[in-house]
Coordinates of N, CA, C and O in Angstrom, one line a residue:
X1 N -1.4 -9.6 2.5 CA -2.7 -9.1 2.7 C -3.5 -9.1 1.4 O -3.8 -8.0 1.0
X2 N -3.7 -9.9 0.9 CA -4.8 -10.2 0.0 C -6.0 -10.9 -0.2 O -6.2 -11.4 0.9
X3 N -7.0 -11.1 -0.9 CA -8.2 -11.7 -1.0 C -7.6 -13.3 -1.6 O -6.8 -13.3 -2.5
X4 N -7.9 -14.1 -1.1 CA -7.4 -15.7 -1.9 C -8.6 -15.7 -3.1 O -9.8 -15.9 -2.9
X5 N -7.6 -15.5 -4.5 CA -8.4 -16.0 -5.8 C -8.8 -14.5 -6.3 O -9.1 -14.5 -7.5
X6 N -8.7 -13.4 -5.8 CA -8.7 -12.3 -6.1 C -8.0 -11.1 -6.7 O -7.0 -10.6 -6.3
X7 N -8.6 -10.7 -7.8 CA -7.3 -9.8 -8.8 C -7.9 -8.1 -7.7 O -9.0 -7.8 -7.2
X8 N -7.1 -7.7 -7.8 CA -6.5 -6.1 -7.3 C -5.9 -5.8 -7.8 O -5.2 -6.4 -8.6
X9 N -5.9 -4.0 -7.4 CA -4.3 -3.3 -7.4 C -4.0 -2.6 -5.8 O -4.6 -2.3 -4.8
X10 N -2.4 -2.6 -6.4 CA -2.6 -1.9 -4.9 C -1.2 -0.5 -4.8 O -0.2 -0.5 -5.4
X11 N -1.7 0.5 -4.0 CA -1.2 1.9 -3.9 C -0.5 2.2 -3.0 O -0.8 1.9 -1.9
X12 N 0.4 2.9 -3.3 CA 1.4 3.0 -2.2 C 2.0 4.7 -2.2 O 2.2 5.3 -3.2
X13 N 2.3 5.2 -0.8 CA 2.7 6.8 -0.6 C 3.8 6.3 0.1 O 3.6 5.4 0.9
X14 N 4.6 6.7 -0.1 CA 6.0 6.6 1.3 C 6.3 7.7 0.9 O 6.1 8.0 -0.2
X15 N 6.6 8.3 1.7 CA 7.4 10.1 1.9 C 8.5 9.6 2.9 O 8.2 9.1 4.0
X16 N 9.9 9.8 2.6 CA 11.0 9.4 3.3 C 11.6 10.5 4.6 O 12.6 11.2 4.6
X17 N 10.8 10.5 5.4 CA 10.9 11.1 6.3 C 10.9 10.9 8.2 O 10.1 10.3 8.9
X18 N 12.3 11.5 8.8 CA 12.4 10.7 10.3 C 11.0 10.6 11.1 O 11.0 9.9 12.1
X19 N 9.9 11.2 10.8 CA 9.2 10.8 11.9 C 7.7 11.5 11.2 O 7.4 12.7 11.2
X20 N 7.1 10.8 10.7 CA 5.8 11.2 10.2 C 5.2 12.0 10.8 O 5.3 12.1 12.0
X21 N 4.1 12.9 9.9 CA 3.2 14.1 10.6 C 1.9 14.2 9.7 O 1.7 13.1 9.2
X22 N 1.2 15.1 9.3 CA 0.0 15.3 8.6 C 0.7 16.0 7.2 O 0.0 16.2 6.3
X23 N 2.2 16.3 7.2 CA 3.1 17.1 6.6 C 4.2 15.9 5.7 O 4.7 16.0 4.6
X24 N 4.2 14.8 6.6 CA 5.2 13.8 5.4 C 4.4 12.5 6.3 O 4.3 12.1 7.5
X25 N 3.6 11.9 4.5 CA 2.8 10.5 5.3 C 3.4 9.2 4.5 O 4.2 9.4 3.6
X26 N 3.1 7.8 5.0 CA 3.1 6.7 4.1 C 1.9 6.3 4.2 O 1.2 6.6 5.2
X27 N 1.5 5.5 3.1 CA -0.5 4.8 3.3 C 0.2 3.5 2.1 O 1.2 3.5 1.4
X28 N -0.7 2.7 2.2 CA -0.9 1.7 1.4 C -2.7 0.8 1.4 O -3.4 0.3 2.2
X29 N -2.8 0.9 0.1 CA -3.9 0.7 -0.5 C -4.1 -0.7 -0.7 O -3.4 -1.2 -1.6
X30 N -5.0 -1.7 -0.1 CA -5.3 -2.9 -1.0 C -6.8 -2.6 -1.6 O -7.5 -2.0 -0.8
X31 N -7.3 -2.9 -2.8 CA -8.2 -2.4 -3.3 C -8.4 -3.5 -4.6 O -7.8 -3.7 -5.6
X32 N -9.7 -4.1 -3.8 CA -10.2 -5.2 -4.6 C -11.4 -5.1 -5.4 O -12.3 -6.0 -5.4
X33 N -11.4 -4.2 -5.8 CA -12.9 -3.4 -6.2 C -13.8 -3.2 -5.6 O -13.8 -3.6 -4.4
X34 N -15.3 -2.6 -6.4 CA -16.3 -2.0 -5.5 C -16.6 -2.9 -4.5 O -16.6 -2.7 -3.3
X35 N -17.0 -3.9 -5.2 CA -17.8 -5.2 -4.6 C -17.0 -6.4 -3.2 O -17.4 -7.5 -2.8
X36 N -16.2 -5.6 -3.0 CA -14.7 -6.4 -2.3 C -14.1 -5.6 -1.5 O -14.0 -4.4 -1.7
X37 N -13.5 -6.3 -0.6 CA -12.8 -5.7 0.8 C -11.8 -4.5 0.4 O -10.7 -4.9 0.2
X38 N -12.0 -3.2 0.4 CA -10.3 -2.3 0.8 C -10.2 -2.0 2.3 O -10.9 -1.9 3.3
X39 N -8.7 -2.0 1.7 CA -7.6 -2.3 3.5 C -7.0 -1.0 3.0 O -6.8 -0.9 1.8
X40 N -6.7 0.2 3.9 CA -6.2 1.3 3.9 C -5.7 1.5 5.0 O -6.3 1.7 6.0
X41 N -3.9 1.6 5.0 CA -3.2 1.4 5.8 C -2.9 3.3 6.1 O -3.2 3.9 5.0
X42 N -2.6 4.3 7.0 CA -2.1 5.2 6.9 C -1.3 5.4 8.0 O -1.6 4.8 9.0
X43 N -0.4 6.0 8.0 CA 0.4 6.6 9.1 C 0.6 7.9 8.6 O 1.0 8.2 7.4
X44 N 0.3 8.7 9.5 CA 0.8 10.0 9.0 C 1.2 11.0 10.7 O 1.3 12.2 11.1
X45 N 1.4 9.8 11.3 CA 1.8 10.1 12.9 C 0.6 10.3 13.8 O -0.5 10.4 13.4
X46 N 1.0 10.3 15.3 CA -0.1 10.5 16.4 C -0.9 11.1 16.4 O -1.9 10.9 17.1
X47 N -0.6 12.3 15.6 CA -1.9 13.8 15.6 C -2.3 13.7 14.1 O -2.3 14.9 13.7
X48 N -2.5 13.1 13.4 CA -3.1 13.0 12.2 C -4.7 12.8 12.1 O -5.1 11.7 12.5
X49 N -5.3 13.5 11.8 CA -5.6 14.8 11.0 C -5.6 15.7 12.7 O -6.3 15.8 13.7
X50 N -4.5 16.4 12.0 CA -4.6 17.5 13.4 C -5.1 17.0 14.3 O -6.3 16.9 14.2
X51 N -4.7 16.5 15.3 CA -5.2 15.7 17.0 C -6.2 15.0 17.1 O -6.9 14.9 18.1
X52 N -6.6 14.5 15.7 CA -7.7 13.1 15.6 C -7.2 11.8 15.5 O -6.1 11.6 15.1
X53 N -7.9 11.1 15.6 CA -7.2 10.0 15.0 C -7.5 9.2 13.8 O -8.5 8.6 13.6
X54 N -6.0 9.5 12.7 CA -6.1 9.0 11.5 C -5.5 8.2 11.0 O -5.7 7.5 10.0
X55 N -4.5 8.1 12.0 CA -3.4 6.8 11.3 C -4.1 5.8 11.8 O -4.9 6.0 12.7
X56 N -3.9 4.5 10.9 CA -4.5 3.3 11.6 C -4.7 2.4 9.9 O -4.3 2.7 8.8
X57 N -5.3 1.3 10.2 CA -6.1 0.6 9.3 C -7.6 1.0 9.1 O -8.3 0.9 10.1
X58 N -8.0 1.4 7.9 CA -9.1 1.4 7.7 C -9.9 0.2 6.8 O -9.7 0.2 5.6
X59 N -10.8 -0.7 7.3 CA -11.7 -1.5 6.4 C -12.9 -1.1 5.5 O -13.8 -0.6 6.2
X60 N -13.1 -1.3 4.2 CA -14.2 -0.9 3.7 C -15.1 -2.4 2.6 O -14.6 -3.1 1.6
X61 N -16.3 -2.5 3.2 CA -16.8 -3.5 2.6 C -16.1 -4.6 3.0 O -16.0 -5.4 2.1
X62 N -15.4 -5.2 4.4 CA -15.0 -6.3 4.3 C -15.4 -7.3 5.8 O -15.6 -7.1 7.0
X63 N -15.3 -8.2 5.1 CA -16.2 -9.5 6.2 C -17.4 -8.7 6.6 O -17.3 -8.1 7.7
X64 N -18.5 -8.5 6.1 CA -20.0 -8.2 6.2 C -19.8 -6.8 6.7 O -20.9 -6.3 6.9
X65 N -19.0 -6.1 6.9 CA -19.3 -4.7 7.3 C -18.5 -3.5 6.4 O -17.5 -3.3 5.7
X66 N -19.6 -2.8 6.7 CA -19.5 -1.5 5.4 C -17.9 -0.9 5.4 O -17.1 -0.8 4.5
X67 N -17.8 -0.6 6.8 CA -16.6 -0.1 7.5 C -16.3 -0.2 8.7 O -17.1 -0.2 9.7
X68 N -14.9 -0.3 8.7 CA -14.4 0.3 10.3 C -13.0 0.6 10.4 O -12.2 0.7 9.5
X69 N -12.8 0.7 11.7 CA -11.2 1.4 12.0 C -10.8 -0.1 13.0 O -11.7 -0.8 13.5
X70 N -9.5 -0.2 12.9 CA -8.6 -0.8 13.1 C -7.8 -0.2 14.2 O -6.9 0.6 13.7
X71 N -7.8 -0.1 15.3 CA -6.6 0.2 16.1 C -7.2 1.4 17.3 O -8.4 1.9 17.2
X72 N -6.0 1.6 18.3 CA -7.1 2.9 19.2 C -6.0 4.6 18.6 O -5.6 5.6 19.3
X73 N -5.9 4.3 17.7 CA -4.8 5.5 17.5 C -3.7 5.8 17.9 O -3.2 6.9 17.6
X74 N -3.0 4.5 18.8 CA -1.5 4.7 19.3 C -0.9 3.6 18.7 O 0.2 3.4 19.1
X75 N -1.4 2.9 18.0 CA -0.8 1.9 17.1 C -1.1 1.8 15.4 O -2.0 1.2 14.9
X76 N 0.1 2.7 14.9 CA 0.2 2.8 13.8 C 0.3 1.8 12.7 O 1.2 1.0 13.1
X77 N -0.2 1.5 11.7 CA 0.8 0.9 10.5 C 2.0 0.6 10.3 O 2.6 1.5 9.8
X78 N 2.8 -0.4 10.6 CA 4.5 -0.5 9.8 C 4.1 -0.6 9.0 O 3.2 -1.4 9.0
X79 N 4.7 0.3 7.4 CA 4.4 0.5 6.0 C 5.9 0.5 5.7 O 6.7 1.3 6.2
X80 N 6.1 -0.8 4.4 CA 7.4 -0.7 4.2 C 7.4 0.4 2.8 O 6.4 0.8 2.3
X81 N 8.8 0.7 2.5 CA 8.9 1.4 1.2 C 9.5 0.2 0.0 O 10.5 -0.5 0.0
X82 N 8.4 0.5 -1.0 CA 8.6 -0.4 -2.5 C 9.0 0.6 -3.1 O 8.2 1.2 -3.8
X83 N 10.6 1.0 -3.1 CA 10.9 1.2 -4.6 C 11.0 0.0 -5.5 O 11.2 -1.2 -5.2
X84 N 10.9 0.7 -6.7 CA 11.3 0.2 -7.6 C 12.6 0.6 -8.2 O 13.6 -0.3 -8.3
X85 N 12.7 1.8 -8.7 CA 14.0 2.6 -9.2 C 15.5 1.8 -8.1 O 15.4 1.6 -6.9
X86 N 16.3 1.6 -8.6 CA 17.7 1.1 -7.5 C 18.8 3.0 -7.5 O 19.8 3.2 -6.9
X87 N 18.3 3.7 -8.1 CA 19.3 5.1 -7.6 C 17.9 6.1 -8.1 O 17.0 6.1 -8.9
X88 N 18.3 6.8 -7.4 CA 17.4 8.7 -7.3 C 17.6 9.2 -8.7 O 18.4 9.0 -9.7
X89 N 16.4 10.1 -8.4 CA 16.2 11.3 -9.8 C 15.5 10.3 -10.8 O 15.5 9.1 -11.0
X90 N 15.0 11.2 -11.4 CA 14.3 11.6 -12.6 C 14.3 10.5 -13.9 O 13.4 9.9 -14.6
X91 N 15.7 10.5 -14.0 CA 16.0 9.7 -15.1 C 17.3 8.7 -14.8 O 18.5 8.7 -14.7
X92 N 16.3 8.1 -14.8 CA 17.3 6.5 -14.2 C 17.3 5.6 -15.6 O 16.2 5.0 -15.6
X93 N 17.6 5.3 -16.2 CA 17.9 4.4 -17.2 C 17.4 3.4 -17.3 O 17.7 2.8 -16.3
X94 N 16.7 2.9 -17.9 CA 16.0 1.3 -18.1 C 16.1 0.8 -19.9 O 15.9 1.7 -20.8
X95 N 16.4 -0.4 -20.2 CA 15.9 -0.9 -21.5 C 15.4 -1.8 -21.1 O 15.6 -2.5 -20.2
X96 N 14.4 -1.9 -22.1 CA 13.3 -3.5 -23.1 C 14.1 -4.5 -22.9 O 15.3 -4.5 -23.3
X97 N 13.3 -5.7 -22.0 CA 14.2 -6.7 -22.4 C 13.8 -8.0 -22.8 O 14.3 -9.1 -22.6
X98 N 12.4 -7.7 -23.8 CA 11.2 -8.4 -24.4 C 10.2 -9.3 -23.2 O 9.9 -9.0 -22.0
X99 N 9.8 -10.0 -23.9 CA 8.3 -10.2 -23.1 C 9.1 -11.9 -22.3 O 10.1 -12.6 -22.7
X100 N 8.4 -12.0 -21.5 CA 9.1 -13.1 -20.5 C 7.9 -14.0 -19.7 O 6.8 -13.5 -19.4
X101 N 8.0 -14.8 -19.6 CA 6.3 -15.8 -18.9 C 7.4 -15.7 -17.4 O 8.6 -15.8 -17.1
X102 N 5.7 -15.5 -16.5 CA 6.0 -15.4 -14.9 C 5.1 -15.7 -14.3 O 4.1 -15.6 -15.0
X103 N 4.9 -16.1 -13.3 CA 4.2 -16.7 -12.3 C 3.2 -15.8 -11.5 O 3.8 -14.9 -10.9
X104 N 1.9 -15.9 -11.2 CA 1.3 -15.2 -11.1 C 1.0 -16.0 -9.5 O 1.6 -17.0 -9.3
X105 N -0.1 -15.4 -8.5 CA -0.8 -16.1 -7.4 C -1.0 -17.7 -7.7 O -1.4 -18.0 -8.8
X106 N -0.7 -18.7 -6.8 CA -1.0 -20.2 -7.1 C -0.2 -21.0 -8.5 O -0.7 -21.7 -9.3
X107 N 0.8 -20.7 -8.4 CA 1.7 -21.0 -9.3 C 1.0 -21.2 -11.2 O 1.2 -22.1 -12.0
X108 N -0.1 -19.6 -11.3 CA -0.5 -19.9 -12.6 C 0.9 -19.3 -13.0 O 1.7 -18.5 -12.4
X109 N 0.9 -20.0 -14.5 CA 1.8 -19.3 -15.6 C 1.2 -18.1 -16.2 O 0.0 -18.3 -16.5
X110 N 1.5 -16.9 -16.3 CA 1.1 -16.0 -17.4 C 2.4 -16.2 -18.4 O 3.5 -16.7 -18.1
X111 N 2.0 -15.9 -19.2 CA 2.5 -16.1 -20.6 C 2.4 -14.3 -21.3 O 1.5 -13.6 -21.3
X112 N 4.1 -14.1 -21.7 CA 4.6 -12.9 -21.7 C 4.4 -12.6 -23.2 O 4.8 -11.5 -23.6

C-alpha cells in the first residue's frame, strides 16, 4: 500500500490481544504528507467507538476526495504485527554494526 515514487512514513499500534475492543486496538498508518493520500487502517472490533462504526479503512486526501470510509463496519482491517525486537522486555540487546548500502523502492541504491 504505497504511493508509486513516493517518500512516507508509516505508524503502526498492535496491542496483542484475543479479540479487539475500544480497550485493546491495532491501526496502521500510511502517511504521505499533507499534500498526499493517508490510508488509516483501524480495528479496534465491531463496537468501536462504543457501537459506532470505527474500525475500517479511512482515506484522507486521496484520488480527488478529501475523505472517506472504506467498508460497512463488519469488515475490519487484517493488520499484521511488525515487531522488530525478536524477545520481550525492555532491554533486549543490540550492537552497531556500521553503516551498510541498501536498496530502497525501484532498486535505488542508498549508500550507508
Amino acid at each position: 500500500d504505497g504511493m508509486a515514487g513516493a517518500v512516507g512514513k508509516e505508524s503502526y499500534l498492535y496491542e496483542d490481544c484475543k479479540k479487539t475492543s475500544e480497550t485493546c486496538m491495532q491501526a496502521h498508518i500510511f502517511d504521505y504528507g499533507a499534500d498526499n493520500c493517508i490510508k488509516i487502517e483501524v480495528d479496534g472490533g465491531f463496537k468501536y467507538p462504543y457501537g459506532a462504526v470505527g474500525s475500517g479503512t479511512y482515506y484522507i486526501n486521496c484520488d480527488s476526495v478529501d475523505c472517506c470510509y472504506s467498508g460497512d463496519g463488519t469488515d475490519v482491517p487484517d493488520l499484521k504485527q511488525w515487531d522488530i525486537a525478536q524477545k520481550s522486555g525492555l532491554f533486549t540487546k543490540v550492537k552497531y554494526l556500521g553503516k551498510k548500502d541498501t536498496t530502497e523502492l525501484f532498486n535505488n541504491t542508498v549508500k550507508g
